[in-house]
Coordinates of C-alpha atoms in Angstrom, one line a residue:
M782 CA 198.6 -89.5 -77.9
V783 CA 196.6 -87.3 -80.1
I784 CA 195.4 -84.1 -78.6
R785 CA 192.5 -82.4 -80.3
E786 CA 191.9 -78.8 -80.0
F787 CA 188.4 -77.4 -79.7
S788 CA 187.7 -73.8 -80.3
I789 CA 185.2 -72.0 -78.2
S790 CA 182.9 -71.7 -81.2
T791 CA 183.0 -75.5 -81.6
I792 CA 182.0 -76.0 -77.9
R793 CA 179.2 -73.5 -78.3
Q794 CA 177.9 -75.5 -81.2
K795 CA 178.0 -78.7 -79.2
I796 CA 176.3 -77.3 -76.2
R797 CA 173.0 -75.8 -77.2
P798 CA 170.5 -74.3 -74.8
L799 CA 167.1 -76.0 -74.5
Q800 CA 164.6 -74.5 -76.9
Y801 CA 161.3 -73.4 -75.3
S802 CA 158.2 -72.8 -77.3
Q803 CA 157.1 -69.2 -77.0
A804 CA 153.6 -70.0 -78.3
G805 CA 150.7 -69.5 -75.9
F806 CA 147.1 -70.7 -75.9
T807 CA 145.2 -69.9 -79.1
L808 CA 141.8 -68.4 -79.1
I809 CA 140.4 -71.7 -80.3
E810 CA 141.8 -73.6 -77.4
I811 CA 140.6 -71.0 -74.9
G812 CA 137.1 -71.2 -76.5
I813 CA 137.0 -74.9 -76.3
A814 CA 138.0 -74.8 -72.6
I815 CA 135.3 -72.2 -71.8
F816 CA 132.8 -74.4 -73.6
I817 CA 133.7 -77.5 -71.6
L818 CA 133.5 -75.5 -68.3
G819 CA 130.1 -74.2 -69.4
V820 CA 128.8 -77.7 -70.0
V821 CA 130.1 -78.9 -66.6
F822 CA 128.6 -75.9 -64.7
T823 CA 125.3 -76.3 -66.5
G824 CA 125.2 -79.9 -65.4
I825 CA 126.0 -79.0 -61.8
L826 CA 123.4 -76.2 -61.7
A827 CA 120.8 -78.7 -63.0
I828 CA 121.5 -81.2 -60.3
F829 CA 121.9 -78.7 -57.5
P830 CA 118.2 -77.9 -57.0
I831 CA 117.3 -81.6 -57.0
G832 CA 119.8 -82.2 -54.2
I833 CA 118.4 -79.3 -52.2
E834 CA 114.8 -80.5 -52.6
S835 CA 115.8 -84.1 -51.6
T836 CA 117.5 -82.9 -48.5
K837 CA 114.5 -80.7 -47.7
R838 CA 112.1 -83.6 -48.0
V839 CA 114.3 -85.8 -45.8
A840 CA 114.4 -83.1 -43.1
Q841 CA 110.7 -82.7 -43.3
H842 CA 109.9 -86.4 -42.9
S843 CA 112.4 -86.6 -40.0
N844 CA 110.8 -83.7 -38.2
A845 CA 107.3 -85.2 -38.9
S846 CA 108.3 -88.4 -37.3
I847 CA 109.4 -86.7 -34.1
L848 CA 106.4 -84.4 -34.1
S849 CA 104.0 -87.3 -34.4
E850 CA 105.3 -88.6 -31.1
L851 CA 104.5 -85.3 -29.5
A852 CA 101.1 -85.4 -31.0
L853 CA 100.5 -88.9 -29.7
S854 CA 101.6 -87.9 -26.2
E855 CA 99.1 -85.1 -26.2
L856 CA 96.3 -87.4 -27.3
K857 CA 97.1 -89.6 -24.3
T858 CA 97.4 -86.6 -21.9
V859 CA 93.9 -85.4 -22.8
D860 CA 92.6 -89.0 -22.8
M861 CA 91.1 -88.8 -26.3
V862 CA 90.4 -92.6 -26.1
G863 CA 88.2 -92.0 -23.1
V864 CA 86.5 -89.0 -24.8
V865 CA 85.8 -91.0 -28.0
G866 CA 84.7 -94.0 -25.8
T867 CA 81.7 -91.9 -24.6
M868 CA 80.6 -91.1 -28.1
T869 CA 78.9 -93.0 -30.9
A870 CA 80.9 -96.1 -31.7
G871 CA 82.1 -96.5 -35.2
Q872 CA 82.0 -92.8 -35.9
S873 CA 85.1 -90.7 -36.7
Y874 CA 86.1 -87.7 -34.5
T875 CA 88.8 -85.2 -35.1
Y876 CA 91.2 -83.5 -32.6
P877 CA 91.7 -80.7 -31.7
D878 CA 88.1 -80.0 -32.5
I879 CA 85.6 -82.8 -32.8
S880 CA 83.1 -80.6 -34.5
D881 CA 85.5 -79.0 -37.1
I882 CA 87.0 -81.5 -39.5
N883 CA 89.3 -78.8 -41.0
K884 CA 90.8 -77.5 -37.8
D885 CA 94.5 -78.2 -37.1
K886 CA 96.8 -77.5 -34.1
P887 CA 100.2 -75.9 -34.1
F888 CA 102.9 -77.5 -32.1
E889 CA 103.5 -75.9 -28.7
D890 CA 106.0 -76.5 -25.9
S891 CA 105.1 -76.9 -22.2
A892 CA 105.0 -73.1 -21.8
G893 CA 102.5 -72.7 -24.6
N894 CA 105.0 -71.3 -27.0
T895 CA 104.6 -72.3 -30.6
V896 CA 107.5 -74.5 -31.7
F897 CA 108.2 -75.7 -35.2
A898 CA 105.9 -72.9 -36.4
Q899 CA 105.9 -74.2 -39.9
Y900 CA 104.2 -77.5 -38.8
S901 CA 100.7 -78.3 -37.4
W902 CA 98.8 -81.5 -36.9
Q903 CA 95.4 -83.1 -36.7
A904 CA 94.2 -86.5 -35.4
V905 CA 91.3 -88.6 -36.5
L906 CA 90.0 -91.2 -34.1
K907 CA 87.5 -94.0 -34.6
S908 CA 86.5 -97.1 -32.7
I909 CA 87.3 -100.2 -34.7
N910 CA 83.7 -101.4 -34.7
T911 CA 80.2 -100.2 -33.8
T912 CA 79.8 -102.1 -30.6
D913 CA 83.1 -101.6 -28.7
A914 CA 84.5 -98.0 -28.3
N915 CA 87.4 -99.1 -26.2
L916 CA 89.8 -99.9 -29.1
I917 CA 90.5 -96.8 -31.2
R918 CA 92.2 -96.4 -34.6
A919 CA 94.1 -93.2 -34.6
Q920 CA 95.6 -91.3 -37.5
I921 CA 98.0 -88.3 -37.0
S922 CA 98.6 -86.0 -40.0
I923 CA 101.5 -83.6 -40.0
F924 CA 100.8 -80.5 -42.1
M925 CA 103.3 -78.0 -43.6
N926 CA 103.1 -74.3 -43.2
G927 CA 100.5 -74.7 -40.4
N928 CA 97.8 -74.9 -43.1
P929 CA 95.7 -78.0 -43.7
S930 CA 93.6 -76.1 -46.2
E931 CA 91.7 -78.1 -48.8
F932 CA 92.3 -77.0 -52.3
G933 CA 89.4 -78.9 -53.8
T934 CA 86.3 -80.9 -53.2
G935 CA 84.1 -83.3 -55.1
T936 CA 81.9 -86.3 -55.0
A937 CA 82.7 -90.0 -55.6
N938 CA 81.7 -93.6 -54.9
F939 CA 83.6 -95.2 -52.1
T940 CA 83.6 -98.9 -51.5
Q941 CA 84.8 -100.5 -48.3
D942 CA 88.0 -102.5 -48.5
S943 CA 88.6 -101.3 -52.1
A944 CA 91.3 -98.9 -53.3
N945 CA 89.3 -97.8 -56.3
V946 CA 87.3 -94.6 -56.0
Q947 CA 84.9 -93.7 -58.9
Y948 CA 84.7 -89.9 -59.0
T949 CA 82.3 -87.5 -60.6
T950 CA 84.0 -85.2 -63.0
P951 CA 85.5 -82.7 -62.9
L952 CA 88.2 -83.3 -60.4
P953 CA 89.7 -80.5 -58.3
S954 CA 92.2 -78.6 -60.4
K955 CA 95.9 -79.5 -59.8
L956 CA 95.0 -82.7 -58.0
T957 CA 97.7 -85.3 -58.8
S958 CA 99.0 -88.6 -57.5
K959 CA 100.8 -88.7 -54.1
Q960 CA 98.4 -86.0 -52.8
Y961 CA 95.7 -86.9 -50.2
I962 CA 92.0 -87.4 -50.3
R963 CA 89.4 -88.1 -47.7
E964 CA 85.7 -88.9 -47.6
Q965 CA 84.1 -86.3 -45.3
N966 CA 82.3 -88.7 -43.0
E967 CA 85.2 -91.1 -42.7
A968 CA 87.7 -88.2 -42.1
F969 CA 90.8 -90.4 -42.5
W970 CA 93.2 -89.3 -45.2
Y971 CA 94.3 -91.6 -48.0
R972 CA 97.2 -91.1 -50.3
I973 CA 96.5 -91.2 -54.0
D974 CA 98.5 -93.7 -56.0
T975 CA 97.2 -93.0 -59.5
I976 CA 94.4 -91.1 -61.3
D977 CA 92.9 -92.6 -64.4
T978 CA 90.9 -89.8 -66.2
N979 CA 89.7 -92.3 -68.9
T980 CA 87.7 -94.3 -66.4
S981 CA 87.2 -91.5 -63.8
T982 CA 89.0 -93.6 -61.2
I983 CA 91.2 -92.6 -58.3
V984 CA 93.4 -95.5 -57.0
L985 CA 94.4 -95.2 -53.4
E986 CA 97.7 -96.6 -52.0
G987 CA 95.6 -98.7 -49.6
P988 CA 92.0 -99.9 -49.3
Y989 CA 89.3 -97.5 -48.1
L990 CA 88.2 -98.6 -44.6
G991 CA 85.1 -96.5 -44.3
S992 CA 81.5 -97.3 -45.1
S993 CA 80.5 -97.8 -48.7
G994 CA 78.4 -95.1 -50.4
S995 CA 77.6 -93.4 -53.7
G996 CA 78.0 -89.7 -54.3
L997 CA 79.9 -89.1 -51.1
A998 CA 81.6 -85.7 -50.6
F999 CA 85.4 -85.7 -50.5
S1000 CA 88.1 -83.2 -50.0
T1001 CA 91.8 -83.1 -51.0
T1002 CA 95.0 -81.5 -49.8
D1003 CA 98.6 -81.2 -50.8
D1004 CA 99.9 -79.8 -47.4
I1005 CA 100.4 -83.2 -45.7
I1006 CA 104.1 -84.1 -45.1
D1007 CA 103.4 -87.5 -43.6
I1008 CA 100.7 -89.6 -41.9
F1009 CA 101.2 -91.9 -38.9
E1010 CA 98.6 -94.5 -37.7
T1011 CA 98.4 -96.5 -34.5
M1012 CA 95.9 -98.3 -32.3
L1013 CA 94.9 -96.9 -28.9
A1014 CA 93.1 -98.9 -26.1
K1015 CA 91.2 -97.8 -23.1
H1016 CA 92.6 -99.2 -19.9

């Protein structure tokens, strides 16, 4: 049997401690990391306002849906169908003031306290024909900021059952698609789909249901959150 002798120095050579790198991050690596984080945060900040605005719109439309039910309940309580039924058939009337097309009404609770202070509403009612005032078309508009103010007026040619409105230039400044327009006598609001400035045509999202006419006065607004329509009958 051969016995080998190892000196302590030999053992130390065989067993070497693990070698760790003492090098840290270089300035270039740190700079790259900061750049990447900057790009990520810039993207997040760009998306963040869009998300907030989308959430805000969803909340507004949800509130408008609930508030329209309150408005409809009030119309039934004050018997607006009966009131309109005593007036000229085929003519539009507004609530809360039949003589003021621009007047709105803030939402109130049973005690008369203003609730949802940032919202108001207006209803337009009209019998479906000129001979029977017992069946009423009702439109409820929910306004933001308690302000149904019109930011522009003009004149245009309206054609019954047509979505195309030929307007006289110039249009109200800042008027764009997805805002609302109404012919003053008809009083019902219509949402604008597109505006063709080459042909001076406003295209509505639905057909105009009022009486045809040329050079009719119209008004516009950008304060409407949503519109709800229904039929009411006198019993």
